[in-house]
Coordinates of C-alpha atoms in Angstrom, one line a residue:
M1 CA 122.4 83.1 98.1
S2 CA 120.2 84.7 95.3
P3 CA 116.5 83.9 95.5
I4 CA 115.2 81.2 93.1
T5 CA 113.0 82.8 90.5
E6 CA 112.4 80.1 87.9
S7 CA 111.0 76.6 88.1
F8 CA 111.5 73.7 85.7
V9 CA 107.7 73.3 85.9
P10 CA 106.2 75.8 83.4
V11 CA 104.5 78.7 85.1
S12 CA 102.4 81.3 83.2
K13 CA 103.0 85.0 84.1
D14 CA 99.5 85.4 85.5
S15 CA 99.7 82.3 87.7
D16 CA 98.9 82.4 91.4
F17 CA 101.6 79.9 92.1
P18 CA 105.1 80.7 90.8
I19 CA 108.1 79.4 92.6
Q20 CA 108.2 82.5 94.7
N21 CA 104.9 81.3 96.4
I22 CA 105.1 77.7 97.6
P23 CA 101.7 77.6 99.4
F24 CA 100.7 74.5 101.5
G25 CA 97.5 72.6 101.1
V26 CA 95.8 69.2 101.5
F27 CA 94.6 67.2 98.5
S28 CA 93.6 63.8 97.2
T29 CA 93.3 62.1 93.9
S30 CA 90.9 59.5 92.5
D31 CA 93.6 56.8 92.3
K32 CA 94.9 57.7 95.8
P33 CA 91.9 59.0 97.8
E34 CA 93.9 59.5 101.1
P35 CA 94.3 63.2 101.7
R36 CA 98.0 64.4 102.0
V37 CA 100.0 67.5 101.9
G38 CA 101.1 69.3 98.7
T39 CA 102.2 72.6 97.3
A40 CA 101.1 74.3 94.1
I41 CA 103.5 75.2 91.3
G42 CA 102.0 76.7 88.1
D43 CA 99.1 74.5 87.1
Q44 CA 100.5 71.5 89.0
V45 CA 100.4 70.1 92.6
L46 CA 103.7 68.8 94.0
D47 CA 102.9 65.8 96.3
L48 CA 105.1 66.5 99.3
S49 CA 104.5 63.0 100.7
E50 CA 106.1 61.5 97.6
V51 CA 108.9 63.9 97.6
A52 CA 109.6 63.2 101.2
K53 CA 109.5 59.4 100.7
A54 CA 112.1 59.9 98.1
G55 CA 114.4 61.5 100.7
L56 CA 114.4 65.0 99.1
L57 CA 113.3 66.6 102.3
D58 CA 115.7 64.9 104.6
N59 CA 118.2 66.8 106.6
I60 CA 116.0 69.8 107.3
E61 CA 116.7 70.8 110.9
G62 CA 113.6 70.4 113.0
L63 CA 111.6 68.5 110.4
N64 CA 111.7 64.9 111.7
E65 CA 110.0 62.1 109.7
P66 CA 108.9 64.4 106.8
S67 CA 107.3 61.5 104.9
K68 CA 105.0 60.9 107.9
I69 CA 104.2 64.6 108.4
F70 CA 103.3 65.2 104.8
S71 CA 101.2 62.0 104.6
E72 CA 98.9 63.4 107.2
S73 CA 95.4 64.6 106.3
S74 CA 96.0 68.1 107.8
L75 CA 98.9 70.6 108.2
N76 CA 98.5 70.8 111.9
T77 CA 101.7 68.9 112.8
F78 CA 103.8 70.8 110.3
M79 CA 102.3 74.1 111.6
S80 CA 103.3 73.2 115.1
L81 CA 107.0 73.0 114.2
G82 CA 107.6 76.8 114.0
R83 CA 108.6 79.4 111.5
P84 CA 112.3 78.4 111.2
V85 CA 111.2 74.9 110.0
W86 CA 108.5 76.3 107.7
K87 CA 111.1 78.7 106.2
K88 CA 113.7 76.0 105.7
T89 CA 111.1 73.6 104.2
R90 CA 109.9 76.2 101.8
L91 CA 113.4 77.0 100.6
A92 CA 114.1 73.2 100.2
I93 CA 111.0 72.9 98.0
Q94 CA 112.0 75.9 95.9
D95 CA 115.4 74.3 95.4
I96 CA 113.8 71.0 94.3
L97 CA 111.7 72.8 91.8
S98 CA 114.4 75.1 90.5
K99 CA 115.2 74.9 86.8
D100 CA 118.9 74.5 87.8
S101 CA 118.3 71.5 90.1
T102 CA 118.3 67.9 88.9
K103 CA 117.0 66.4 92.2
L104 CA 113.5 66.0 90.9
K105 CA 113.7 67.1 87.3
D106 CA 115.9 64.2 86.2
N107 CA 114.0 61.6 88.1
A108 CA 111.3 60.7 85.6
E109 CA 109.6 58.1 87.8
L110 CA 109.3 60.5 90.7
V111 CA 108.1 63.4 88.5
Q112 CA 105.3 61.1 87.2
K113 CA 104.2 60.3 90.8
A114 CA 104.8 63.6 92.4
L115 CA 103.6 66.2 89.9
I116 CA 99.8 66.1 89.4
P117 CA 97.6 68.6 87.4
L118 CA 95.6 70.9 89.6
T119 CA 92.5 70.0 87.6
S120 CA 92.9 66.3 88.7
V121 CA 93.0 66.8 92.4
K122 CA 90.3 67.3 95.1
M123 CA 91.2 70.0 97.6
H124 CA 90.4 69.6 101.3
L125 CA 90.5 71.9 104.3
P126 CA 94.2 72.5 104.9
A127 CA 93.9 72.1 108.7
K128 CA 91.8 70.7 111.5
I129 CA 90.4 74.0 112.7
G130 CA 89.9 73.8 116.5
D131 CA 88.7 77.4 117.0
Y132 CA 87.7 80.2 114.6
T133 CA 87.6 83.9 115.6
D134 CA 86.2 86.5 113.3
F135 CA 87.3 90.2 113.7
Y136 CA 85.7 93.4 112.6
C137 CA 88.8 95.4 111.6
S138 CA 88.1 97.5 108.5
R139 CA 87.4 101.1 109.5
D140 CA 85.6 101.8 106.3
H141 CA 83.3 98.8 106.7
A142 CA 82.6 99.5 110.3
T143 CA 81.9 103.2 109.5
N144 CA 79.5 102.3 106.6
V145 CA 77.5 99.8 108.7
G146 CA 77.4 102.3 111.6
I147 CA 76.1 105.0 109.4
M148 CA 73.4 102.7 108.0
F149 CA 72.1 101.7 111.4
R150 CA 73.1 104.5 113.9
G151 CA 73.7 107.6 111.8
K152 CA 76.9 109.4 110.8
D153 CA 77.5 110.9 114.3
N154 CA 77.6 107.5 116.0
A155 CA 79.0 105.4 113.2
L156 CA 81.9 103.9 115.2
Q157 CA 81.3 102.5 118.7
P158 CA 83.4 104.1 121.4
N159 CA 85.7 101.1 121.7
W160 CA 86.3 100.6 118.0
L161 CA 89.5 102.7 117.6
H162 CA 91.0 101.1 120.8
I163 CA 90.6 97.3 120.3
P164 CA 90.4 94.9 117.3
V165 CA 86.8 93.8 117.9
G166 CA 86.2 90.1 117.5
Y167 CA 83.7 87.3 118.2
H168 CA 84.0 83.5 118.3
G169 CA 82.8 82.0 115.1
R170 CA 81.9 78.4 114.3
A171 CA 84.8 76.2 113.3
S172 CA 82.6 73.2 112.4
S173 CA 81.0 75.1 109.5
V174 CA 84.2 76.3 107.9
V175 CA 84.3 74.7 104.5
V176 CA 86.8 74.5 101.6
S177 CA 86.3 76.4 98.4
G178 CA 83.8 74.8 96.0
T179 CA 81.4 73.6 98.8
D180 CA 77.8 74.5 98.1
I181 CA 76.0 76.6 100.8
H182 CA 72.3 76.1 101.6
R183 CA 70.3 79.3 102.3
P184 CA 69.8 79.4 106.0
A185 CA 66.5 79.8 107.9
G186 CA 66.0 81.6 111.1
Q187 CA 64.1 84.2 113.0
K188 CA 63.7 87.6 111.3
L189 CA 61.4 90.6 111.3
P190 CA 58.9 90.5 108.5
S191 CA 59.1 94.3 108.1
K192 CA 61.1 97.3 109.4
D193 CA 58.4 98.3 111.9
A194 CA 57.5 94.8 113.1
K195 CA 57.8 94.0 116.8
A196 CA 57.7 90.2 116.6
P197 CA 59.7 87.8 114.4
I198 CA 58.7 85.1 111.9
F199 CA 60.6 82.0 111.0
G200 CA 61.8 81.5 107.4
P201 CA 64.6 81.5 104.8
S202 CA 66.9 84.5 104.9
A203 CA 65.9 87.0 102.2
R204 CA 69.1 89.1 102.7
L205 CA 71.9 86.6 102.1
D206 CA 75.2 88.4 101.8
I207 CA 78.9 87.8 101.2
E208 CA 81.8 89.1 103.3
L209 CA 85.2 89.6 101.6
E210 CA 87.8 88.6 104.2
V211 CA 91.3 87.2 104.7
G212 CA 92.0 84.5 107.2
W213 CA 95.1 83.7 109.1
F214 CA 96.1 80.4 110.5
V215 CA 97.9 79.9 113.8
G216 CA 101.2 78.0 113.5
T217 CA 102.8 77.8 116.9
G218 CA 100.4 78.8 119.7
N219 CA 100.8 79.8 123.3
T220 CA 100.3 78.2 126.7
L221 CA 97.2 79.1 128.6
G222 CA 97.9 82.1 130.8
D223 CA 100.7 83.4 128.5
R224 CA 100.4 85.9 125.7
I225 CA 102.1 86.5 122.4
D226 CA 103.9 89.8 122.2
I227 CA 103.1 91.8 119.1
K228 CA 106.8 91.9 118.1
D229 CA 106.7 88.1 117.9
A230 CA 103.2 87.7 116.4
Q231 CA 104.3 87.2 112.8
D232 CA 106.4 84.1 113.9
H233 CA 103.2 82.5 115.2
I234 CA 101.1 83.0 112.0
F235 CA 101.6 80.1 109.5
G236 CA 99.9 81.9 106.6
L237 CA 96.9 83.5 105.0
V238 CA 93.8 82.3 103.0
L239 CA 90.9 84.0 101.4
V240 CA 87.6 83.9 103.3
N241 CA 83.9 84.4 102.4
D242 CA 82.0 84.7 105.7
W243 CA 78.5 84.2 104.3
S244 CA 76.0 86.3 106.3
A245 CA 72.2 86.3 106.7
R246 CA 71.6 90.0 107.3
D247 CA 68.0 89.7 108.3
I248 CA 68.7 86.9 110.8
Q249 CA 71.7 88.8 112.1
A250 CA 69.8 92.1 112.6
W251 CA 67.2 90.5 114.9
E252 CA 69.6 88.4 117.0
Y253 CA 72.8 90.4 117.4
V254 CA 71.7 92.5 120.4
P255 CA 73.1 92.1 123.0
L256 CA 75.7 89.4 122.4
G257 CA 76.6 89.7 118.7
P258 CA 76.2 87.4 115.7
F259 CA 75.1 83.8 116.0
L260 CA 72.8 82.0 113.5
G261 CA 73.3 84.8 111.0
K262 CA 76.9 83.7 110.6
S263 CA 77.4 80.2 111.7
F264 CA 75.8 78.4 108.8
G265 CA 78.9 78.6 106.6
T266 CA 82.3 80.2 106.1
T267 CA 84.3 79.3 102.9
I268 CA 88.1 79.5 102.7
S269 CA 90.5 79.0 99.8
P270 CA 92.4 75.7 100.0
W271 CA 96.0 76.9 99.8
I272 CA 97.7 78.6 102.8
V273 CA 100.1 81.3 101.5
T274 CA 103.0 81.7 104.0
L275 CA 104.0 85.1 105.5
D276 CA 107.5 84.4 104.0
A277 CA 106.0 84.4 100.5
L278 CA 104.1 87.6 101.3
E279 CA 107.0 89.4 103.0
P280 CA 107.9 91.5 99.9
F281 CA 104.4 93.0 100.0
L282 CA 104.6 94.3 103.6
I283 CA 103.8 98.0 103.9
N284 CA 103.0 100.4 106.7
G285 CA 99.4 100.3 107.9
P286 CA 97.0 103.2 108.3
D287 CA 97.6 106.1 110.7
Q288 CA 96.8 105.1 114.3
S289 CA 97.9 108.3 116.0
S290 CA 94.5 109.5 117.0
P291 CA 94.0 107.8 119.3
E292 CA 97.2 105.9 119.7
P293 CA 96.7 102.2 120.5
L294 CA 97.7 100.9 123.9
K295 CA 101.3 99.7 124.3
Y296 CA 100.6 96.0 123.7
L297 CA 99.0 96.9 120.3
E298 CA 101.8 99.2 119.1
E299 CA 103.3 98.2 115.8
K300 CA 107.0 98.9 115.4
K301 CA 107.4 97.6 111.9
P302 CA 105.4 97.3 108.7
S303 CA 102.4 95.0 109.3
A304 CA 99.9 95.6 106.5
Y305 CA 100.0 93.7 103.2
D306 CA 99.4 95.0 99.7
I307 CA 97.2 92.3 98.4
E308 CA 94.5 93.1 95.8
L309 CA 91.2 91.3 96.4
Q310 CA 88.3 90.8 94.0
V311 CA 84.8 89.5 94.3
Q312 CA 82.9 88.2 91.3
I313 CA 79.3 87.0 91.2
K314 CA 77.5 84.9 88.6
P315 CA 73.8 85.3 89.0
S316 CA 71.8 82.1 88.4
E317 CA 70.3 83.6 85.2
S318 CA 73.6 84.7 83.8
S319 CA 76.2 83.0 81.7
K320 CA 79.4 84.5 83.3
F321 CA 81.0 86.0 86.4
E322 CA 81.2 89.7 86.8
T323 CA 83.3 91.7 89.2
V324 CA 81.3 93.6 91.8
T325 CA 84.2 94.9 94.0
V326 CA 87.9 95.3 94.0
S327 CA 89.5 95.9 97.4
N328 CA 92.8 95.5 99.1
L329 CA 94.0 94.0 102.4
K330 CA 96.0 97.2 103.0
H331 CA 92.7 98.9 103.9
M332 CA 92.5 97.1 107.2
Y333 CA 92.8 99.4 110.2
W334 CA 93.9 96.7 112.7
S335 CA 96.6 94.3 111.3
I336 CA 96.6 90.6 111.6
T337 CA 99.4 90.8 114.1
Q338 CA 97.4 93.2 116.2
Q339 CA 94.5 90.8 116.0
L340 CA 96.6 87.9 117.3
A341 CA 98.3 89.9 120.0
H342 CA 94.9 91.2 121.3
H343 CA 93.4 87.7 121.1
T344 CA 96.1 86.4 123.5
V345 CA 96.6 89.4 125.8
N346 CA 94.3 87.9 128.4
G347 CA 96.2 84.6 128.4
C348 CA 93.8 82.9 125.9
N349 CA 95.7 80.0 124.4
L350 CA 95.8 79.6 120.6
R351 CA 96.7 76.2 119.0
P352 CA 98.1 75.1 115.7
G353 CA 95.4 75.1 113.1
D354 CA 93.2 77.8 114.8
M355 CA 91.9 80.4 112.4
G356 CA 91.3 84.1 112.6
A357 CA 89.7 86.3 110.0
T358 CA 89.9 90.0 109.4
G359 CA 86.2 90.8 109.1
T360 CA 84.9 92.4 105.9
I361 CA 87.6 94.3 104.0
S362 CA 86.2 97.6 102.5
G363 CA 88.1 100.4 101.0
P364 CA 87.0 104.1 100.9
E365 CA 85.0 104.0 97.6
K366 CA 81.9 102.1 96.7
G367 CA 83.9 100.0 94.2
S368 CA 86.0 98.7 97.0
Y369 CA 83.2 97.7 99.5
G370 CA 83.5 94.1 100.7
S371 CA 79.8 93.2 101.2
L372 CA 76.5 93.5 99.3
L373 CA 75.1 95.3 102.4
E374 CA 77.4 98.2 101.6
I375 CA 77.3 98.0 97.8
T376 CA 73.5 98.2 97.8
W377 CA 73.5 100.4 100.9
S378 CA 71.3 98.0 102.9
G379 CA 69.1 97.0 99.9
R380 CA 68.5 100.5 98.5
D381 CA 70.6 100.5 95.3
K382 CA 70.4 97.5 93.0
I383 CA 73.4 96.0 91.3
T384 CA 72.8 95.7 87.6
F385 CA 74.8 93.1 85.6
E386 CA 75.7 93.4 81.9
D387 CA 72.8 91.2 80.9
G388 CA 70.3 93.3 82.8
V389 CA 70.0 90.9 85.8
E390 CA 69.6 92.8 89.0
R391 CA 70.5 91.9 92.6
L392 CA 70.3 93.4 96.1
F393 CA 71.3 90.2 97.9
L394 CA 72.1 86.6 96.8
Q395 CA 69.5 84.5 95.2
D396 CA 69.4 80.7 94.9
G397 CA 71.8 79.4 92.3
D398 CA 74.0 82.4 92.4
Q399 CA 77.8 81.7 92.5
V400 CA 80.4 83.8 94.3
K401 CA 84.2 83.7 93.6
I402 CA 86.8 85.6 95.6
T403 CA 90.4 85.9 94.3
G404 CA 93.5 87.7 95.5
Q405 CA 96.9 88.5 94.3
A406 CA 100.0 90.4 95.5
H407 CA 101.7 91.9 92.4
G408 CA 105.4 91.5 92.3
Q409 CA 107.9 92.3 89.5
D410 CA 107.2 89.8 86.8
Y411 CA 105.3 87.5 89.1
N412 CA 102.1 87.3 91.3
I413 CA 101.5 85.7 94.7
G414 CA 98.0 84.3 94.7
F415 CA 95.7 82.1 96.7
G416 CA 93.6 80.3 94.2
E417 CA 89.8 80.6 94.4
C418 CA 87.4 81.0 97.3
S419 CA 84.1 80.0 95.7
G420 CA 80.7 78.7 96.5
K421 CA 77.1 78.4 95.2
I422 CA 73.9 79.1 97.0
L423 CA 71.4 76.2 97.2
P424 CA 67.8 76.6 98.2
C425 CA 66.9 76.5 101.9
K426 CA 66.1 73.0 103.1
Y427 CA 63.5 74.3 105.6
A428 CA 61.4 76.8 103.6

């Protein structure tokens, strides 16, 4: 069967959401405020709860009571059903939206109810996130930060090339794109040579360009997920901005790692793009021959993704967004499947809706660095925008927008926006 490449719903060439994508998200509307599951097609949202109620998603093996599942306020139940069900459901939705199918196209009443302009919906978190783990898997980023704080000879810690380093983040402060973020306050050193901290608003508020992955089917406590099976346990990917207060982080992170410098907010894009949609963009990852990873981390197949990522900032004084970095997910040293396999190798159980994130994604050149810490080299080099506005770190009123696309032949697979605005500290 040939892949479906054209929808009866108009889709522009630069759209994030052609029929080849079919991401999953949770949305609501003003006339129907109950959150439910949908997919994006062009500039429209297809309400999967309405499609399911009409019987168009019946007879998918393993998908029982689709109208109930897609009327829920999160994707957790659907995530738990496993990759064969996700795949069959995605194919069924593509068939419904196909320009050659009459199932939906010729049902004017259902089209009216089920197709809603993206501009008319409110997006919600796509899942109830039980746990969130943030990794530190870009070699270029880890090297840059290491050089800044330890010098070139000790840039990477001894364990870095052997394990995908991670820490447990704060699931409760993961928010959907468009949510404002208040500048955090905390303990920080007033100067480089100071011995005692002060309390106050962060003066070094930063972005982190990341990609997140959602667990679909998890594992039982005590069991682990083999790396060869890891892709089947990942439901899909989102864009992530893991906001970071560098001055708070610098004072607190020894000896146990980040805490208040990270836990005040993590923004994600609302649409989860499935690994099936991204499969055409799988490529071989970076060389890991020196040293070779331990056997449980050995990749036997392509595991990196060629997804271009962009960060734009609109300073509070400026009238438009400007690009400050263009990077790519392919720059990650440790793949998302290595991250998942490592996470479970000790028997730690992951559950549907749990989220992992890659850590800051930086490429080898300054124009591909994924944080202001690197772009300004720890506050040494100012960013100058076209209108003359300068920045070292984020100021109140600044807006940040992350986008990403995998570029196919005559189509793109995108994620929508991961955006947020900085509001003043409440406790200045």
